[in-house]
Tab-separated table of C-alpha atoms in Angstrom:
chain	number	residue	atom	x	y	z
C	1	GLY	CA	59.423	-98.466	-25.594
C	2	PRO	CA	57.730	-100.684	-28.200
C	3	LEU	CA	55.420	-97.816	-29.263
C	4	GLN	CA	58.231	-95.279	-29.718
C	5	GLY	CA	57.839	-95.189	-33.499
C	6	ASP	CA	54.075	-95.763	-33.645
C	7	PHE	CA	52.369	-92.950	-35.592
C	8	THR	CA	49.151	-92.994	-33.523
C	9	THR	CA	51.034	-92.793	-30.232
C	10	ARG	CA	53.256	-89.992	-31.526
C	11	THR	CA	50.163	-88.077	-32.682
C	12	LEU	CA	48.589	-88.397	-29.236
C	13	LYS	CA	51.795	-87.213	-27.571
C	14	PHE	CA	52.025	-84.221	-29.924
C	15	ASN	CA	48.380	-83.249	-29.317
C	16	LEU	CA	48.837	-83.437	-25.558
C	17	SER	CA	51.975	-81.294	-25.675
C	18	GLN	CA	50.272	-78.771	-27.942
C	19	SER	CA	47.204	-78.532	-25.684
C	20	LEU	CA	49.361	-77.942	-22.627
C	21	SER	CA	51.268	-75.107	-24.266
C	22	GLN	CA	48.581	-73.251	-26.260
C	23	PRO	CA	46.311	-70.562	-24.753
C	24	ILE	CA	42.643	-71.407	-24.299
C	25	ASP	CA	39.965	-69.789	-26.486
C	26	ASP	CA	38.394	-67.768	-23.649
C	27	ARG	CA	40.068	-64.397	-24.238
C	28	PHE	CA	38.185	-62.880	-21.293
C	29	ASN	CA	39.912	-65.198	-18.827
C	30	SER	CA	42.968	-63.819	-17.016
C	31	ILE	CA	44.417	-67.361	-16.967
C	32	GLN	CA	45.394	-68.366	-20.495
C	33	THR	CA	48.118	-71.005	-20.103
C	34	LEU	CA	49.589	-73.321	-17.480
C	35	ARG	CA	52.466	-70.865	-17.121
C	36	ASP	CA	49.990	-68.361	-15.675
C	37	ILE	CA	49.516	-70.631	-12.672
C	38	GLY	CA	53.177	-71.543	-12.272
C	39	ILE	CA	53.203	-74.838	-14.187
C	40	LYS	CA	56.021	-75.058	-16.732
C	41	THR	CA	57.814	-77.680	-18.809
C	42	ASN	CA	61.394	-78.472	-17.807
C	43	SER	CA	64.292	-79.530	-20.038
C	44	ASN	CA	63.193	-83.194	-19.780
C	45	GLY	CA	59.722	-82.411	-21.095
C	46	LEU	CA	58.090	-82.893	-17.687
C	47	LEU	CA	55.732	-80.457	-15.978
C	48	GLU	CA	56.996	-78.698	-12.874
C	49	ILE	CA	55.039	-76.567	-10.401
C	50	ASN	CA	56.328	-73.306	-8.981
C	51	GLU	CA	54.518	-73.292	-5.647
C	52	GLN	CA	54.880	-69.534	-5.113
C	53	GLU	CA	53.435	-68.636	-8.537
C	54	LEU	CA	50.622	-71.173	-8.112
C	55	THR	CA	49.696	-69.700	-4.706
C	56	GLN	CA	49.670	-66.172	-6.122
C	57	ALA	CA	47.433	-67.244	-9.008
C	58	MET	CA	44.994	-69.002	-6.665
C	59	ASP	CA	44.859	-65.992	-4.349
C	60	GLY	CA	44.199	-63.536	-7.158
C	61	HIS	CA	42.354	-65.541	-9.831
C	62	TYR	CA	40.715	-68.502	-8.128
C	63	ASN	CA	37.544	-68.547	-10.256
C	64	ASP	CA	39.497	-67.977	-13.455
C	65	ILE	CA	41.578	-71.082	-12.729
C	66	GLY	CA	38.362	-73.109	-12.640
C	67	ARG	CA	37.299	-71.565	-15.948
C	68	TYR	CA	40.712	-72.351	-17.441
C	69	PHE	CA	40.338	-76.081	-16.799
C	70	SER	CA	36.589	-76.631	-17.299
C	71	LYS	CA	34.069	-76.113	-20.070
C	72	THR	CA	32.277	-72.820	-19.394
C	73	GLY	CA	29.532	-70.729	-20.920
C	74	LEU	CA	29.067	-66.966	-20.773
C	75	ALA	CA	25.869	-65.073	-21.593
C	76	SER	CA	25.868	-61.655	-23.286
C	77	ASP	CA	22.592	-60.724	-21.507
C	78	VAL	CA	23.168	-59.693	-17.870
C	79	ASN	CA	19.830	-61.267	-16.893
C	80	VAL	CA	20.828	-64.659	-18.272
C	81	LYS	CA	23.150	-67.043	-16.443
C	82	VAL	CA	24.536	-70.369	-17.576
C	83	LYS	CA	23.296	-72.682	-14.841
C	84	SER	CA	24.936	-75.839	-16.176
C	85	ILE	CA	26.567	-77.059	-19.344
C	86	GLY	CA	27.334	-80.649	-20.306
C	87	ALA	CA	30.668	-81.996	-21.507
C	88	ASP	CA	29.042	-82.945	-24.825
C	89	ILE	CA	28.224	-79.335	-25.753
C	90	LYS	CA	30.624	-78.145	-28.418
C	91	ALA	CA	32.465	-74.855	-28.135
C	92	GLY	CA	30.794	-72.050	-30.062
C	93	THR	CA	28.171	-69.319	-29.931
C	94	TYR	CA	24.459	-70.099	-29.524
C	95	GLN	CA	21.718	-67.510	-29.949
C	96	VAL	CA	18.979	-67.367	-27.302
C	97	ASN	CA	15.437	-66.337	-28.212
C	98	LEU	CA	12.356	-66.386	-25.985
C	99	SER	CA	8.843	-66.790	-27.335
C	100	ASN	CA	7.180	-66.801	-23.924
C	101	PHE	CA	8.391	-65.593	-20.528
C	102	THR	CA	6.288	-65.130	-17.400
C	103	PRO	CA	8.695	-65.440	-14.457
C	104	GLY	CA	7.811	-68.386	-12.249
C	105	SER	CA	5.022	-69.457	-14.567
C	106	SER	CA	6.085	-70.110	-18.148
C	107	LEU	CA	9.287	-69.976	-20.155
C	108	GLU	CA	9.785	-71.134	-23.736
C	109	GLY	CA	12.088	-70.380	-26.617
C	110	THR	CA	15.115	-71.639	-28.500
C	111	ILE	CA	18.838	-72.066	-27.858
C	112	GLY	CA	20.952	-72.189	-30.974
C	113	GLY	CA	17.745	-72.508	-33.015
C	114	ILE	CA	16.682	-75.650	-31.115
C	115	ILE	CA	13.523	-75.728	-29.005
C	116	ALA	CA	14.027	-75.134	-25.281
C	117	THR	CA	11.456	-75.429	-22.480
C	118	SER	CA	11.130	-74.857	-18.754
C	119	ALA	CA	9.538	-76.698	-15.844
C	120	ASP	CA	9.702	-73.846	-13.336
C	121	GLY	CA	9.414	-70.628	-15.364
C	122	TYR	CA	13.001	-69.624	-14.552
C	123	THR	CA	15.288	-72.322	-15.971
C	124	LEU	CA	15.381	-72.884	-19.722
C	125	LYS	CA	16.522	-76.356	-20.740
C	126	GLY	CA	17.764	-77.122	-24.251
C	127	SER	CA	16.837	-80.189	-26.277
C	128	GLY	CA	18.400	-82.454	-28.880
C	129	ALA	CA	22.118	-81.804	-29.295
C	130	LEU	CA	21.832	-79.008	-26.698
C	131	LYS	CA	19.841	-80.943	-24.107
C	132	ASN	CA	22.574	-80.460	-21.521
C	133	ILE	CA	22.483	-76.649	-21.542
C	134	ASN	CA	20.479	-75.056	-18.729
C	135	LEU	CA	20.017	-71.275	-18.524
C	136	SER	CA	18.471	-69.280	-15.702
C	137	PHE	CA	16.592	-66.006	-16.320
C	138	THR	CA	16.310	-63.294	-13.692
C	139	GLY	CA	14.499	-60.706	-15.795
C	140	GLY	CA	13.890	-59.246	-19.213
C	141	GLY	CA	11.261	-60.106	-21.784
C	142	THR	CA	10.707	-62.141	-24.886
C	143	GLY	CA	12.517	-61.945	-28.202
C	144	ASP	CA	16.270	-61.896	-28.801
C	145	ARG	CA	18.149	-62.449	-25.515
C	146	GLY	CA	21.673	-62.379	-26.883
C	147	ASN	CA	24.126	-65.238	-27.158
C	148	ILE	CA	25.645	-67.990	-25.054
C	149	THR	CA	29.327	-68.538	-25.833
C	150	VAL	CA	30.768	-71.918	-24.841
C	151	TYR	CA	34.517	-72.141	-24.212
C	152	GLU	CA	36.640	-75.276	-23.995
C	153	GLY	CA	38.845	-75.418	-20.912
C	154	LEU	CA	42.097	-77.378	-20.861
C	155	ALA	CA	40.600	-80.433	-19.159
C	156	SER	CA	37.594	-80.599	-21.478
C	157	LYS	CA	39.820	-80.034	-24.516
C	158	ILE	CA	42.073	-82.943	-23.509
C	159	ASP	CA	39.015	-85.062	-22.733
C	160	ASN	CA	37.590	-84.363	-26.189
C	161	PHE	CA	40.587	-85.484	-28.199
C	162	LEU	CA	41.232	-88.442	-25.885
C	163	SER	CA	37.632	-89.479	-26.565
C	164	ASP	CA	38.358	-89.200	-30.294
C	165	PHE	CA	41.307	-91.573	-29.847
C	166	LEU	CA	39.451	-94.021	-27.569
C	167	ASP	CA	36.045	-93.860	-29.271
C	168	PRO	CA	34.816	-97.193	-30.766
C	169	LYS	CA	35.604	-95.677	-34.162
C	170	GLY	CA	38.626	-93.719	-32.930
C	171	SER	CA	42.293	-93.841	-33.862
C	172	PHE	CA	43.407	-96.311	-31.185
C	173	ILE	CA	40.642	-98.807	-31.936
C	174	ASP	CA	41.325	-98.534	-35.658
C	175	ARG	CA	45.059	-98.898	-35.067
C	176	ASN	CA	44.462	-101.904	-32.812
C	177	GLU	CA	42.272	-103.575	-35.433
C	178	ARG	CA	44.875	-103.011	-38.148
C	179	LEU	CA	47.629	-104.415	-35.909
C	180	ASN	CA	45.479	-107.457	-35.136
C	181	GLN	CA	44.932	-107.936	-38.865
C	182	ARG	CA	48.691	-107.796	-39.386
C	183	ILE	CA	49.204	-110.331	-36.592
C	184	THR	CA	46.641	-112.645	-38.211
C	185	ALA	CA	48.360	-112.218	-41.580
C	186	LEU	CA	51.765	-112.875	-40.008
C	187	ASP	CA	50.412	-115.982	-38.300
C	188	GLY	CA	49.199	-117.191	-41.682
C	189	ASP	CA	52.566	-116.403	-43.259
C	190	ARG	CA	54.324	-118.194	-40.419
C	191	ASP	CA	52.185	-121.299	-40.924
C	192	LYS	CA	52.935	-121.220	-44.659
C	193	LEU	CA	56.643	-120.751	-43.921
C	194	SER	CA	56.597	-123.698	-41.505
C	195	ILE	CA	54.978	-125.904	-44.151
C	196	ARG	CA	57.476	-124.707	-46.747
C	197	ALA	CA	60.379	-125.264	-44.366
C	198	ALA	CA	59.161	-128.812	-43.680
C	199	ASP	CA	58.913	-129.492	-47.423
C	200	ILE	CA	62.404	-128.108	-47.996
C	201	GLU	CA	63.736	-130.181	-45.106
C	202	ARG	CA	62.210	-133.354	-46.549
C	203	ARG	CA	63.570	-132.536	-50.016
C	204	TYR	CA	67.052	-131.799	-48.696
C	205	LEU	CA	66.979	-134.934	-46.552
C	206	LYS	CA	65.991	-136.989	-49.589
C	207	GLN	CA	68.755	-135.382	-51.650
C	208	PHE	CA	71.270	-135.880	-48.837
C	209	THR	CA	70.288	-139.548	-48.509
C	210	ALA	CA	70.695	-140.032	-52.270
C	211	LEU	CA	74.021	-138.177	-52.208
C	212	ASP	CA	75.211	-140.254	-49.264
C	213	GLY	CA	74.349	-143.437	-51.180
C	214	LEU	CA	76.140	-142.131	-54.264
C	215	LEU	CA	79.227	-141.283	-52.215
C	216	SER	CA	79.189	-144.796	-50.738
C	217	GLN	CA	79.030	-146.255	-54.238
C	218	MET	CA	81.840	-143.990	-55.422
C	219	GLN	CA	83.897	-144.985	-52.380
C	220	SER	CA	83.368	-148.672	-53.183
C	221	THR	CA	84.252	-148.049	-56.839
C	222	SER	CA	87.378	-146.169	-55.792
C	223	GLU	CA	88.483	-148.997	-53.527
C	224	PHE	CA	87.833	-151.524	-56.322
C	225	LEU	CA	89.855	-149.493	-58.828
C	226	ASN	CA	92.722	-149.091	-56.364
C	227	GLN	CA	92.716	-152.831	-55.814
C	228	GLN	CA	92.689	-153.542	-59.559
C	229	LEU	CA	95.506	-151.069	-60.179
C	230	SER	CA	97.497	-152.691	-57.423
C	231	ASN	CA	96.985	-156.133	-58.959
C	232	LEU	CA	97.937	-154.795	-62.389
C	233	SER	CA	101.295	-153.566	-61.112
C	234	ARG	CA	102.063	-156.998	-59.621
C	235	ILE	CA	101.119	-158.734	-62.868
C	236	THR	CA	103.497	-156.462	-64.788
C	237	ILE	CA	106.388	-157.166	-62.424
C	238	ASN	CA	105.887	-160.954	-62.628
C	239	LYS	CA	105.973	-160.831	-66.426
C	240	GLY	CA	109.222	-158.926	-66.379
């Protein structure tokens, strides 16, 4: 269509295709690509579902399919569980350290070096850029409690780069602004061209009118000369 050659649209299409074909970063997940759940790309570039392979994957790896699509977090400490993790949390590894832990009474520490607190003595809530990480503790003591590793699933990965395109400062908005600027410039050029065309039309009309008058004069002169030449021939004959 009209956007077939647009660079921004082609970039989005390429990123989508690449995301759908590349394995996710979670190497511990048995589901790594769409092919693992029976979803493949046909010769027309469209996704097709093999129902039998999808059913087998759901029967054998149901939870892993959820991890494949969503943003997930895994703790290295067996007594730490990722209770919830927000879509805004970037993929990566975050160290967990407790400065105070009395189960059911008090819980304080840091996640990724940022202060984290608790309201119930069991759930540690991050702050700042990590405010949407919530960890639950079932045991252990204070000090180093290992790491939380956040993985991007397919859906969250697609959501992230779509947000980059659609963000108020993203590629689509920027592209739209530049196209609108071009439209404004073209409108200005069109107005200038219309004015120029009108001036040229007036000039040509003036020249045509002058030429038409000149041709009329030349036609009259030609007729006069023809008449005089005709009279001259008669005068010559009479004298003979």
